[in-house]
Structure formats: C-alpha cells, structure tokens
XYZ file of C-alpha atoms in Angstrom:
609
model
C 93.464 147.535 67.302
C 95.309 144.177 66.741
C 98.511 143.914 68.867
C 101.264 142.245 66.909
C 102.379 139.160 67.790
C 105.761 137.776 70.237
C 106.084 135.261 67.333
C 108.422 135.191 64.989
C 109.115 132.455 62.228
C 110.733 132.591 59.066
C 109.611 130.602 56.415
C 113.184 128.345 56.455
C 112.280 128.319 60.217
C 108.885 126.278 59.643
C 109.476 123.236 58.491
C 108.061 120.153 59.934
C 109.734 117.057 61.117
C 110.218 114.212 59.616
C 107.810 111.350 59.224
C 110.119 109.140 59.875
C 111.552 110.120 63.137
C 107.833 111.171 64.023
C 107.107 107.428 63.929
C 110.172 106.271 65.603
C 109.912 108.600 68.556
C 106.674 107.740 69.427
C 106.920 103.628 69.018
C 110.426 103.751 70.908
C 108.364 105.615 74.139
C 105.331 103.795 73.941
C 106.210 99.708 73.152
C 108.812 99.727 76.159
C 106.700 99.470 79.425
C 104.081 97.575 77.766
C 105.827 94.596 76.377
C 107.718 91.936 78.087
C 107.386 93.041 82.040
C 105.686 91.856 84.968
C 102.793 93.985 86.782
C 104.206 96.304 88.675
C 102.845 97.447 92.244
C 100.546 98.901 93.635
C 97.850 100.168 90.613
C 99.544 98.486 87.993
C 99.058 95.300 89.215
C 95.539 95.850 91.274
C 93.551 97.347 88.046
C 95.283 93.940 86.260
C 93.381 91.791 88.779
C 90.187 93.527 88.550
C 90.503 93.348 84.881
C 90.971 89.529 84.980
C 88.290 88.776 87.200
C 85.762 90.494 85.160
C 87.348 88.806 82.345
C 87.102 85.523 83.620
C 83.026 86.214 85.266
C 84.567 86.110 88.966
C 83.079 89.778 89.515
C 80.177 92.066 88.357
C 81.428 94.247 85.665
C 79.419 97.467 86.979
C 81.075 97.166 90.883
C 84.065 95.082 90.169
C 85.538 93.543 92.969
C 88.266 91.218 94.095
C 88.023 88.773 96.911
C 85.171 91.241 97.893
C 87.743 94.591 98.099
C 86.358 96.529 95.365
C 88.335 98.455 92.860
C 90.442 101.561 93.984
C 88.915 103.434 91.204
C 85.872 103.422 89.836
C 86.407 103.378 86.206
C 84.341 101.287 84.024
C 85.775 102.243 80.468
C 88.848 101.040 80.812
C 88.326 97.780 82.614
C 85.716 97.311 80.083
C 88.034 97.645 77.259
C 91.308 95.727 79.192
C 88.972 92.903 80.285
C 87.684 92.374 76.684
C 90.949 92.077 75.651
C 91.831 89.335 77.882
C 89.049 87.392 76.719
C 90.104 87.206 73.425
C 93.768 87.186 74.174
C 93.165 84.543 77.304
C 96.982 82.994 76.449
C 98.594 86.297 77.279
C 96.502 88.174 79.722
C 99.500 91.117 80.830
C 100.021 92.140 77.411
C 96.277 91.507 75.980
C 95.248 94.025 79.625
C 98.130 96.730 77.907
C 96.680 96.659 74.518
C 93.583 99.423 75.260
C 96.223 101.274 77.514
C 99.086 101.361 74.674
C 95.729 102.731 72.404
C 95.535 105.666 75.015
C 98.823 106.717 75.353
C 98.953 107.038 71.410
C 95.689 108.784 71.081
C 96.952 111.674 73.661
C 100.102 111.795 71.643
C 97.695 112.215 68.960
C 94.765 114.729 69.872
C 98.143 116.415 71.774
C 99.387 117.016 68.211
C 96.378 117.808 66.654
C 95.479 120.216 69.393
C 98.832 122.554 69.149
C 98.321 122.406 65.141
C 94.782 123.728 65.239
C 95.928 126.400 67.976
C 98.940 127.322 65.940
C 96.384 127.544 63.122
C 93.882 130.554 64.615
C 94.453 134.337 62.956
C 95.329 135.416 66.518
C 98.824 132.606 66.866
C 100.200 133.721 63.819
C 103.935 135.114 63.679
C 104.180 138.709 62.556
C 104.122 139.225 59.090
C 107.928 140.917 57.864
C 107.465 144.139 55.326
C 108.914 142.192 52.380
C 107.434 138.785 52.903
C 109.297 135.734 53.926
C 107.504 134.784 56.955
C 105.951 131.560 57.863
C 102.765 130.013 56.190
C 100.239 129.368 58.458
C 99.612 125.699 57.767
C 103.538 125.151 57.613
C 103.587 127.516 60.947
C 101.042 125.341 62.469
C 102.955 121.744 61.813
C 106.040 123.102 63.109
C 104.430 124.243 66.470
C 102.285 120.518 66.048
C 105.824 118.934 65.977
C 107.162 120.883 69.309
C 104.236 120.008 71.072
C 104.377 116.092 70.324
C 108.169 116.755 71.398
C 107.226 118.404 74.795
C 104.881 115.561 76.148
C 107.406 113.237 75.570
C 110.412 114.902 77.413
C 108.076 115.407 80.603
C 109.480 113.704 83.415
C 106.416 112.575 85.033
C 104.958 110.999 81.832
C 107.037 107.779 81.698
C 105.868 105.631 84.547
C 102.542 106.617 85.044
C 101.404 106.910 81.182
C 102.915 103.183 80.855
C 101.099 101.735 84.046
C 97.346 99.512 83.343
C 95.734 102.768 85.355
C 93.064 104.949 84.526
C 94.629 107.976 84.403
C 96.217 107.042 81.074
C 92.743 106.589 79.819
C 91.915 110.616 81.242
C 94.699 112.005 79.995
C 93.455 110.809 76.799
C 90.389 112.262 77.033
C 91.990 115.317 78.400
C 93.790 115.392 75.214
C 90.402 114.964 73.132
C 88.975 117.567 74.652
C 91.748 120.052 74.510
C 91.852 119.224 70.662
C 87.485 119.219 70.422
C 87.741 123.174 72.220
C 90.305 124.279 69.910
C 88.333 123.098 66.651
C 85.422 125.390 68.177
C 87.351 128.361 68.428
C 88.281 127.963 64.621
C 85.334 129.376 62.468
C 86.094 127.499 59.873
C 86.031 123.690 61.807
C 82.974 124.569 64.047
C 80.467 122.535 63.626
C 77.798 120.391 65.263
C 79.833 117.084 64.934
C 82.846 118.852 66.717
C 80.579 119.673 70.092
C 79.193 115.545 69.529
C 82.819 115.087 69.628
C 83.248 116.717 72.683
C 80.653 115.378 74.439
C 81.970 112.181 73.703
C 85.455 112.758 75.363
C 83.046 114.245 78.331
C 81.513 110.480 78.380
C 85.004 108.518 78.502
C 86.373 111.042 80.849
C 83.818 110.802 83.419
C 83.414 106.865 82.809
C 87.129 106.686 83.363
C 86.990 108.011 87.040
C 86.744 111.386 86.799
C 82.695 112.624 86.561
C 83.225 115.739 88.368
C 86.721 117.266 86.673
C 83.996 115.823 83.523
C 81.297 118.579 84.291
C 83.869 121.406 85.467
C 84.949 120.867 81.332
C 81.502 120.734 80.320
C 81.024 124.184 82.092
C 83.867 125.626 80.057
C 83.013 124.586 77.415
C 79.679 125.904 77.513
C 81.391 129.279 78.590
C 83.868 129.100 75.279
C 80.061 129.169 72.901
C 79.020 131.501 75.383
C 82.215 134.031 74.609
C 82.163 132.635 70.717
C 78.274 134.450 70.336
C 79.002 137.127 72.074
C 82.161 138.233 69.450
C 79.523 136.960 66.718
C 76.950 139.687 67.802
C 79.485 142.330 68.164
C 80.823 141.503 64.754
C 77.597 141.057 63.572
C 75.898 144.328 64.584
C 79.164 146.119 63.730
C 78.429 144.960 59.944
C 74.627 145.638 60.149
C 75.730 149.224 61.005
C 78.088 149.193 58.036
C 75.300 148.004 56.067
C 72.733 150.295 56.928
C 74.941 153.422 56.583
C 75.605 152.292 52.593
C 72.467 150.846 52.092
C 71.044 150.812 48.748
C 67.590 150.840 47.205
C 67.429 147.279 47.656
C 68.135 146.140 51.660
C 71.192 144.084 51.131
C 71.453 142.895 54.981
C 68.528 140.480 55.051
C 70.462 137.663 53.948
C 72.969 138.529 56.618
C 70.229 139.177 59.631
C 69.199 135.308 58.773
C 72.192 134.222 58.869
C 73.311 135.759 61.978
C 70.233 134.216 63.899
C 71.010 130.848 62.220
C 74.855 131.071 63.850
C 72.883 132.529 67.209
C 70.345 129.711 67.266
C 73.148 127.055 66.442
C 75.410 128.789 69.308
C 72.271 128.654 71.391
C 71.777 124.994 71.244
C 75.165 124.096 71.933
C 75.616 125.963 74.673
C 72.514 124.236 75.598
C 73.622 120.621 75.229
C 77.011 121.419 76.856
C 75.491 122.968 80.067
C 72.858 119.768 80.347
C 75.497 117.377 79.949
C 77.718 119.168 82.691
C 74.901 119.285 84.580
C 74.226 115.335 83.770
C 77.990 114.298 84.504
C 77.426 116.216 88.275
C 74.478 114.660 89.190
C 76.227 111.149 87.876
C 79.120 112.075 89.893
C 77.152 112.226 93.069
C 75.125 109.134 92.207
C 77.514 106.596 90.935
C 81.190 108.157 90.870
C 82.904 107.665 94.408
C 82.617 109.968 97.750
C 84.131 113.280 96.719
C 85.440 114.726 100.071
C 88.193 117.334 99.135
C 91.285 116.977 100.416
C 93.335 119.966 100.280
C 96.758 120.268 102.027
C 96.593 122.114 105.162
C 100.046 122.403 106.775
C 103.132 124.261 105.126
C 105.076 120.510 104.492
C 102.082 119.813 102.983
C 101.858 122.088 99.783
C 105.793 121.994 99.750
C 105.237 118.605 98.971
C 103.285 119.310 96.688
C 104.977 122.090 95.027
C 108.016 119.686 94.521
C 105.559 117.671 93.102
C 104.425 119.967 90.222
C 108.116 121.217 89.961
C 109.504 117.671 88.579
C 106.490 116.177 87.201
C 105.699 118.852 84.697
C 109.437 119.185 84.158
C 110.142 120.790 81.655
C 106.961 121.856 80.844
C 106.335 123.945 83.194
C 109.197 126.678 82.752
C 108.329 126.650 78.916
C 104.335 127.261 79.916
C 105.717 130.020 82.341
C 107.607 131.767 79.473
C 104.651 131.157 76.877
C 102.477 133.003 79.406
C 104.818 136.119 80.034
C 105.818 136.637 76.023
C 102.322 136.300 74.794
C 100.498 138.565 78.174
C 98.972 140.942 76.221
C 97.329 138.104 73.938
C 96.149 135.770 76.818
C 92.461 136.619 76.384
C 92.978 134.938 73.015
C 91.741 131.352 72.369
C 95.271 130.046 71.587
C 96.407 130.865 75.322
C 93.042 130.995 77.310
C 91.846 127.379 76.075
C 94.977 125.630 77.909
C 95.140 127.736 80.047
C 91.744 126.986 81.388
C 92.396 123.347 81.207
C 95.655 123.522 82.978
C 93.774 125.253 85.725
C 90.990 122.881 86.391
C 93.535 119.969 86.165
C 95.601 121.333 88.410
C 93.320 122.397 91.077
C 91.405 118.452 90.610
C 94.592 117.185 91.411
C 95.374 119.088 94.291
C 91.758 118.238 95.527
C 92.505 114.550 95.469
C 94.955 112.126 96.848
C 96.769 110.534 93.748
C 98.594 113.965 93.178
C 100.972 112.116 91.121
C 98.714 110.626 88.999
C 96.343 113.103 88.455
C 98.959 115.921 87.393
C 99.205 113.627 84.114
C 95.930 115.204 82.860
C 97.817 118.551 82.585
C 100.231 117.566 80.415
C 98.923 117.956 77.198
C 97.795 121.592 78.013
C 100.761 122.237 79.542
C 102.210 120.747 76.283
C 100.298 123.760 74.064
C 101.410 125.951 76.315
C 105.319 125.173 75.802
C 105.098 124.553 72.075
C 104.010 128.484 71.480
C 107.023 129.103 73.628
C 109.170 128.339 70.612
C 108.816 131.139 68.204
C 110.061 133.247 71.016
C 112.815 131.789 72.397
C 115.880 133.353 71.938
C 118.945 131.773 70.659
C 121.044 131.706 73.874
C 117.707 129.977 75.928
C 117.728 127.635 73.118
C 121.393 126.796 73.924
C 120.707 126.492 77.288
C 117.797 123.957 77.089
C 119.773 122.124 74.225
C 123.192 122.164 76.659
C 121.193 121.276 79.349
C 119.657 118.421 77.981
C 123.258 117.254 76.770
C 124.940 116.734 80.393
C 121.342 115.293 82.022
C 120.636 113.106 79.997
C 123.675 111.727 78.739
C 124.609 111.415 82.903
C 121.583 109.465 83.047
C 122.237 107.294 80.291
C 126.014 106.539 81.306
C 124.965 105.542 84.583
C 122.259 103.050 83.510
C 125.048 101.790 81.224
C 127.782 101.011 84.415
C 125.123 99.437 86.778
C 123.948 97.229 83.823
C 128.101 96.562 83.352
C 128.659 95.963 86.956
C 125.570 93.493 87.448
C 127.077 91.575 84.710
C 131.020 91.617 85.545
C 131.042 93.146 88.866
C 133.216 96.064 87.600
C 133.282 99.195 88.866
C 132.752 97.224 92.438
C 130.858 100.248 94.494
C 127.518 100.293 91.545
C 127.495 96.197 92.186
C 127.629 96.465 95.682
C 124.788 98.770 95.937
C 122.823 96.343 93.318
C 123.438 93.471 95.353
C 122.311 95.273 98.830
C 119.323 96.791 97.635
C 117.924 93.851 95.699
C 119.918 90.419 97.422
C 118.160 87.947 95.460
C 118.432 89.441 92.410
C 120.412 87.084 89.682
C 120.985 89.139 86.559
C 120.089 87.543 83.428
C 121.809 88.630 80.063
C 120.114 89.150 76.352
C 121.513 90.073 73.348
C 118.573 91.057 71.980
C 118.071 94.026 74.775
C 121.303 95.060 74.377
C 121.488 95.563 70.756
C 117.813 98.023 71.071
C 120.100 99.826 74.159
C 123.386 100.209 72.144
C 121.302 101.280 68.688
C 119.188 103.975 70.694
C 122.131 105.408 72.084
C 124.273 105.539 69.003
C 121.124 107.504 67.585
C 121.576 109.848 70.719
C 125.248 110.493 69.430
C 123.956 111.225 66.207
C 121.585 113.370 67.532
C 123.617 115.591 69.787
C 126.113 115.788 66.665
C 123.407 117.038 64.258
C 121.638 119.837 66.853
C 124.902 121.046 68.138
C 126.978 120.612 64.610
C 124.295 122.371 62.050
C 122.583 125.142 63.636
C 119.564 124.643 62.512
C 116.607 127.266 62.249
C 113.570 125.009 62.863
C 110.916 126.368 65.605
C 110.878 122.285 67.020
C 114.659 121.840 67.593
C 114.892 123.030 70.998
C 112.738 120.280 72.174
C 114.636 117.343 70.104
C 117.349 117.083 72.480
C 114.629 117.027 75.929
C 112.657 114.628 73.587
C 115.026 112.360 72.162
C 116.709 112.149 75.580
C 113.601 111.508 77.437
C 112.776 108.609 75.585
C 116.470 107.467 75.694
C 116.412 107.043 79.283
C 113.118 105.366 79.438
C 113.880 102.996 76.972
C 118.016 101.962 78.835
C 115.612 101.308 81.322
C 112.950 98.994 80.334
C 115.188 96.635 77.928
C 118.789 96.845 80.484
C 117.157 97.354 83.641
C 114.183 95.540 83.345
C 114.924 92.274 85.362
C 115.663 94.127 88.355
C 112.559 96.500 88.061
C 110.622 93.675 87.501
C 112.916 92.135 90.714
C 112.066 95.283 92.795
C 108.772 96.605 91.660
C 107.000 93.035 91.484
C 105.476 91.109 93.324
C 106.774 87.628 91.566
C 109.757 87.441 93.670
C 107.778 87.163 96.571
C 104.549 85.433 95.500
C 107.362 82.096 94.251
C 108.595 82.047 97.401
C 105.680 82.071 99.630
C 104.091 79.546 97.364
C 106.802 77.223 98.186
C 105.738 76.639 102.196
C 102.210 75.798 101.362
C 100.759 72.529 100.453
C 99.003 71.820 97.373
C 95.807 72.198 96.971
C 95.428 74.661 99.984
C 94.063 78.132 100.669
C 95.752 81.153 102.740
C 93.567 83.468 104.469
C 94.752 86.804 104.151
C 92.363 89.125 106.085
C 94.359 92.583 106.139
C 96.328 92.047 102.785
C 95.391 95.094 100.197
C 94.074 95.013 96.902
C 97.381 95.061 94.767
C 99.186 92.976 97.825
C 96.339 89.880 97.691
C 95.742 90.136 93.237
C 100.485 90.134 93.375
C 100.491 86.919 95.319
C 97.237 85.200 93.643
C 98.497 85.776 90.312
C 102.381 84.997 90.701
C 102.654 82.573 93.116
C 99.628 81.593 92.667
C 98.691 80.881 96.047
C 94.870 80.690 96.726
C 93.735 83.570 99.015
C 90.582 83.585 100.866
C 89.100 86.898 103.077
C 85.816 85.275 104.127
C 86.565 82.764 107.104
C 83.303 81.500 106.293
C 83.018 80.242 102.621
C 85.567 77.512 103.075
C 88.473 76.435 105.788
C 92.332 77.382 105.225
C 95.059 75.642 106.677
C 97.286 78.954 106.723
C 97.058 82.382 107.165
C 99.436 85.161 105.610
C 99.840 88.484 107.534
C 100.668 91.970 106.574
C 101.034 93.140 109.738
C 100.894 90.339 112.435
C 100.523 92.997 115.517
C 96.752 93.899 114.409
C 95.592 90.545 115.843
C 93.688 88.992 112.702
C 93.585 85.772 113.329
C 90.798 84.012 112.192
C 89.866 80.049 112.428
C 87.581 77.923 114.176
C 88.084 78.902 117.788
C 89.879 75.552 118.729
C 92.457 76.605 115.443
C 96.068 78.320 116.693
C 98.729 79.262 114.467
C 101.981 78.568 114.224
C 104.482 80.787 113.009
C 106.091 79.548 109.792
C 108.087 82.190 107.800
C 108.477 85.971 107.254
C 109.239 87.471 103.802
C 109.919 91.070 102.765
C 110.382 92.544 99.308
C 113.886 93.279 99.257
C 114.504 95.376 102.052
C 111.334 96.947 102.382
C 110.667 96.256 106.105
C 107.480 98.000 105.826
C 105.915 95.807 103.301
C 106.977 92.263 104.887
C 104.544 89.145 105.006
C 104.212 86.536 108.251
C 103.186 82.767 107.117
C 101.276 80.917 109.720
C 100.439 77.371 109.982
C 97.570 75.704 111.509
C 97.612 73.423 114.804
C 94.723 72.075 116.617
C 94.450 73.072 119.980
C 93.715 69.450 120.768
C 97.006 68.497 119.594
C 99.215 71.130 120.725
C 101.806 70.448 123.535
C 103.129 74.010 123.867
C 101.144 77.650 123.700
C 100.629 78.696 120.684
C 103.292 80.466 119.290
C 101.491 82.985 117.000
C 101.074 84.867 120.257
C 104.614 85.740 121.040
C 106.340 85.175 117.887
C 109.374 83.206 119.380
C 112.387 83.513 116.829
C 113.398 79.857 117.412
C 110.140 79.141 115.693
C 110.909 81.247 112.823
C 111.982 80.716 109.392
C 113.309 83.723 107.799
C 113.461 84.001 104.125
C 114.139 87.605 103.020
C-alpha cells in the first residue's frame, strides 16, 4: 500500500521562476571571481602555474611539474582543458586558465537543476492529490522544485570561494552533479536507456581524471547497486503480472509477448549492471596505479572531528538544516529513489572528504545532493519556517552587505575612523583605488536586493521556490560587494603580487634566485608576478641570490667558497608566518667580516614589510 505523500502543492503554488532572473542569478555568481582578479593563494595560484607550464611545453602534460615540485593534485582533465586555453588565449593567460573552470561551475548549476527536476518528476515525489482537483502538475511540480534547487546551491556558504578558485574540485563537483542527474534519469522508466548509463560512465571518466579515481569507483558501485534494485522491482512486478495473466488466461496465451519482453528489460539490466561494476572495478585498479597514495586520514582526537563538525556546519550552510528536515518529513518514503539517490551520494561524499585532507574542498562535492535534498524540503515547510528562513536571511545578509558598504566608504574617505584603521593595520601597503564602473554593478545589485526584500515580504506569495530567493539572492549579493568593492584589497591580501614587485626590486637584471624550500604556490606567486627567475637545482646554472622561507632550516646552497649576505625580509601583510629572507652573494675570497647569513645581524638588515 502506497503511503501518501508530506508534499503538498497547489497548482497556484507551482509555478516556475522566471527566465529572466534564472539567467541573471546565475551570471551575477559566476562572472565575479573569474574576471578581473589576480591568482589567489595557495591552489588558485599553484594549479595556474602548472597550467602555464604545460601550456608553454616547460613540463610533461601526464606528470606536470614545476621547477621539478609536481602538482598538488593529480588531475589531468582540467589542466588539460585550462592549459589549452592558454594556448590559444596566450595574451591573457588568468582569464583564458578560468574559462574551462567558469564552464564547470555552470554545468553543476546545470545537471544540479536538471537533477532536482527529474527527481521531482518520479510517481513516488509527487504532492498528494486533493479530492476535488487543484493540485500541482507534475511537470509544473517538477520545475518549481528544479527552481529551489538551483536557488539552494547558490545560497551555500561554502560554494563561493572554492567553486570560483582554478582547482579541481570545481571540475568534481561537476561531475558530481552529472552523475547525480545520470542516476536519477535511471530511476525514471521512462528516460532509462543505454545512452543514459554511457552518460554516466562518462561523468565516472572526468571524475576520476579530475583527482578523484577512488570516490569514482565507490559511484560506480552504486550505481551498479541502483540496476541491481531497478531488476529486482522489475521481476517482482513482472511475475506479479504473469500471475495475473495466467489466472485470466484465455484460449490463446496472451503473456508470451510479455515473458520476452521481461527477459529483454532483464538482459538489458544485466548488462548494465555489468558495465557499471567493470568500470568501478577499472577506476580502482587506476586509482592504485596512477591516482596518488591513498592513506586515510581520519581524525583521531575529539578537537579533531569538532573541527570538523564546524566544518560541515558552515560550509553546507544552509543546506544542511533543509536536508535534515527533507529527511525527517519524507522518513517513511526514504527507501524511494527521490530520497535514497542523494542520499547515497551525500554519504560517500561526505565520508571521502572526511578521509582526506582538503576537508574544505572536498565537502563541495556534496553540495548538489545536499541541494536535492533541500529543494524537496519545500512543499513541506510550513509558513512560519518559511518566515523564519526569509527573516533570517533579511538581517544576515543585509548586515553583511552594509558592512562591505562602510569599509569600502572608509578606505575611500576615512569615515567612520575605527573600519579605516583596521584596513590600514591589517593590509599597510594597501592604496585603495576607486572605479565607477564597480560601483555602479555594487549600487545596482543592491537596489535589486531592496526590491527583492520588498516583493517576498510585501506579496505573500505561494510559490514552492520563494523561501530560497531571499538565501539566494543574498548569497550572491554578498559575493558579488565583494569581488567588484573589495577586490583590490583581496587581491592586496590574498596575492602574491604585492610581494613578488617588491622582491623583484633588490635583484639585478638578468639574475636567478634560488629558492630551495619555497612551496609550489609560494615559488609559481613570485615567478609569475614579480617575475623573478627561481631556480631549485643548484646544479643546472649559478644564482647570485637566494630567497628563504624559513632561514632557520639551514638551506643554503652555493659553491662552497659562496656566503650570503643578508639583504631584506618581506612578509605578506602581517602574516609573520609566511615571511621571505633575500640573500646576496659574497665570495669568501673577498669577504672582510663572517658571513652574516649565519647570525642574521639586524644592522645588516633591510626590512621591507
């Protein structure tokens, strides 16, 4: 017997969003972040320089390397794609690298949309059906639920940065995304197909050559368990009607047809469930071959998983408490494609995550499960939770947005005094730099806020999306103050151009730095802003200076009658933990006092932070 339903939607309650502000939510999230700012540390800016040296035929493009560190992640895809891109863009290789990544975000906006409307579309998501009609149509139903889903992903909190960043993991939550939208087409008789498990396999392949092979094959493995479950129901339902058929039969044995059928569909089932378990099974083994040392690391101490735990509680925000409610309403239906499907996904993202040590990063592959999840919250949301989120969303955001509005002011006039103090001791260098451009985008995005807040909180109205317009629209509001009036002193605090300009200056043209314990994203920042000319291998050529990271670890190399002489120290802003030490070389032969480099004697230094 068929439970009813949580859901409930009115037909006046189904309508779909407009096309319009469809379109304009999704360009005003994605463009800022990829257009007009510098690389940003730490992955940001090390996948850039991988990207350009393959680009430019300075690396291999199967183990890409720079100045012989090789990549932090091993994901071939999307350097593939980004260094491409540079080749035929060469003129403008930071937005030409962005191009693939700006394609990814999109495309998990996309297969996020896709995914909720094709969930929303199975017999067991439906709302229940009222005694005299008026209920919601189920493609109408579907688009609605489509709409809140889109309108979840982009009010998570986590999504911004990361999602906006030249990294892999914007590439695998795509595929994520894909595959969420591929398993929900197979549990829909009517879209499964043979194509549709291609398809699938296909996100498999970009998933696992984006850095993740073995979260890859734990999909492959559920997926091969969803055709498993899908031909079981088929031979219950199928033997059920054979028994119906044999009890009426008639002179003539109508179930032959049927019987063939039924081992076509078994054969079909069969065969997928074949190719999916094979090219799990392929991934794993291409995991252990190729992908990079998987050695688990799970928290062990109580800070640990706290950590963690506030982790997953912002991140996901507000995802998470909309999942949470999704999952209570609907727990008599959670055996039910609509709920299991993310459900599953959300799982095995979350436990790869918490396997790994990019946490942060890795939680993005959740989102657009997490973002199902939350959209079939909204047919069963009351109207005082509604008011809540939509009240909610009204004081945080609008905080948020009034505060990024008096910094900006107070770089610019020095009014209110205490926000331009704090600007000026955090970043000291920083010279604020006015355009009118920027600031007509800020002031037009949050005049649309106003309008926004006025037409949720003035109307009423009954569509299942509207409780996520507010979380949505103010989301993206934030992100966007940001990257057009705060964007010269991100770029200020979170690049490494500052820095790179003024090293450059104390070196000598036409000469090379070694820079033996500098990391990846630290040695590709100062190479490609400065640019100074960085060498690691003492041997390939001579360098008359060396830059430090941290001058106590005693890397010093040279010819052995080469000392060094303390130059200058730099540090990004006042990050004392991330400083650099300039040294000079002196012949031994020529030197009149001990070398320096030793003791570092503060009459010999030349402080520029």
């Amino acid at each position: 017997m068929r439970r009813p339903t949580p859901a409930i939607a009115t037909h006046a309650s189904a309508q779909p969003m407009p096309k319009w502000l469809f379109i304009v939510l999704c360009l005003a999230y994605v463009i800022p972040g990829y257009l007009g700012r510098d690389a940003w540390k730490s992955a940001d800016i090390a996948a850039f320089g991988v990207m350009q040296a393959m680009a430019q035929g300075h690396t291999d493009w199967w183990t890409p390397a720079v100045l012989g560190m090789p990549a932090s992640t091993i994901a071939w895809l999307p350097y593939w794609l980004g260094a491409l891109c540079m080749a035929a863009l060469p003129h403008t290789p930071e937005l030409a690298s962005r191009l693939p990544y700006a394609a990814a975000l999109l495309l998990t906006l996309y297969y996020t949309w896709k995914s909720v409307y094709h969930l929303a579309s199975l017999r067991a998501a439906q709302p229940v059906a009222f005694a005299f009609g008026g209920q919601a149509e189920t493609t109408a139903y579907a688009r609605a639920l489509a709409d809140a889903g889109l309108l979840a992903i982009l009010a998570c909190l986590g999504l911004a940065q990361i999602s906006h960043e030249t990294s892999p993991h914007v590439f695998q939550a795509a595929a994520m995304a894909a595959l969420l939208y591929t398993s929900a087409q197979i549990a829909d008789p009517t879209r499964r197909s043979v194509a549709v498990a291609i398809g699938g396999w296909a996100g498999l392949g970009v998933l696992a050559l984006s850095g993740q092979p073995m979260l890859a094959a734990a999909v492959a493995c559920l997926q091969a368990a969803q055709y498993i479950g899908i031909h079981r129901r088929h031979t219950t339902v199928g033997a059920a009607s054979d028994a119906r058929t044999l009890a009426h039969r008639s002179p003539s044995p109508p179930g032959t047809n049927t019987r063939a059928a039924s081992h076509r569909t078994w054969s079909i089932h069969a065969s997928l469930w074949a190719g999916s378990m094979l090219v799990g099974l392929g991934l794993f083994l291409f995991a252990l071959t190729h992908g990079p040392i998987w050695q688990p690391q799970i928290a062990e101490t109580a800070s640990e998983w706290w950590s963690l735990l506030k982790l997953l509680t912002w991140f996901t925000w507000p995802l998470w408490p909309l999942a949470c409610w999704t999952l209570w309403r609907w727990r008599q239906h959670v055996h039910q494609p609509h709920l299991l499907l993310p459900l599953a996904l959300v799982a095995a993202t979350l436990l790869n995550s918490m396997m790994q040590a990019e946490s942060n990063r890795l939680l993005l592959l959740s989102l657009p499960a997490l973002s199902a999840l939350a959209a079939l919250s909204m047919p069963t949301l009351g109207r005082s939770v509604g008011a809540l989120i939509d009240w909610f969303s009204v004081l945080f955001f609008s905080a948020c947005a009034v505060v990024i509005w008096v910094v900006w002011i107070a770089m610019h006039t020095g009014v209110p005094a205490t926000p331009a103090a704090n600007v000026a001791k955090l970043a000291p260098d920083f010279l604020p730099t006015f355009s009118l451009f920027t600031l007509v985008v800020a002031a037009v995005a949050t005049v649309a806020w106003c309008l926004g807040i006025a037409w949720r909180i003035g109307r009423h109205p009954p569509y299942l999306w509207k409780s996520l317009l507010l979380p949505a629209g103010g989301s993206v509001l934030c992100w966007l103050l940001l990257m057009t009036l705060w964007l010269p002193l991100l770029d200020h605090g979170r690049s490494y151009r500052t820095l790179a300009e003024r090293l450059s200056t104390h070196l000598d043209a036409g000469q090379c730095a070694y820079a033996p314990d500098l990391s990846l994203a630290q040695s590709i920042g100062l190479m490609h802003y400065g640019p100074v000319d960085l060498e690691r291998d003492q041997t390939r050529r001579h360098c008359a200076y060396l830059i430090l990271h941290d001058p106590s670890n005693g890397a010093r190399p040279g010819h052995p009658d080469t000392a060094w002489l303390l130059k200058a120290r730099f540090n990004r802003l006042n990050e004392r933990q991330e400083g650099f030490v300039l040294f000079a070389e002196i012949k031994k032969a020529e030197q009149a006092l001990p070398d320096p480099a030793a003791t570092l004697e503060p009459d010999l230094l030349e402080t520029t932070d």
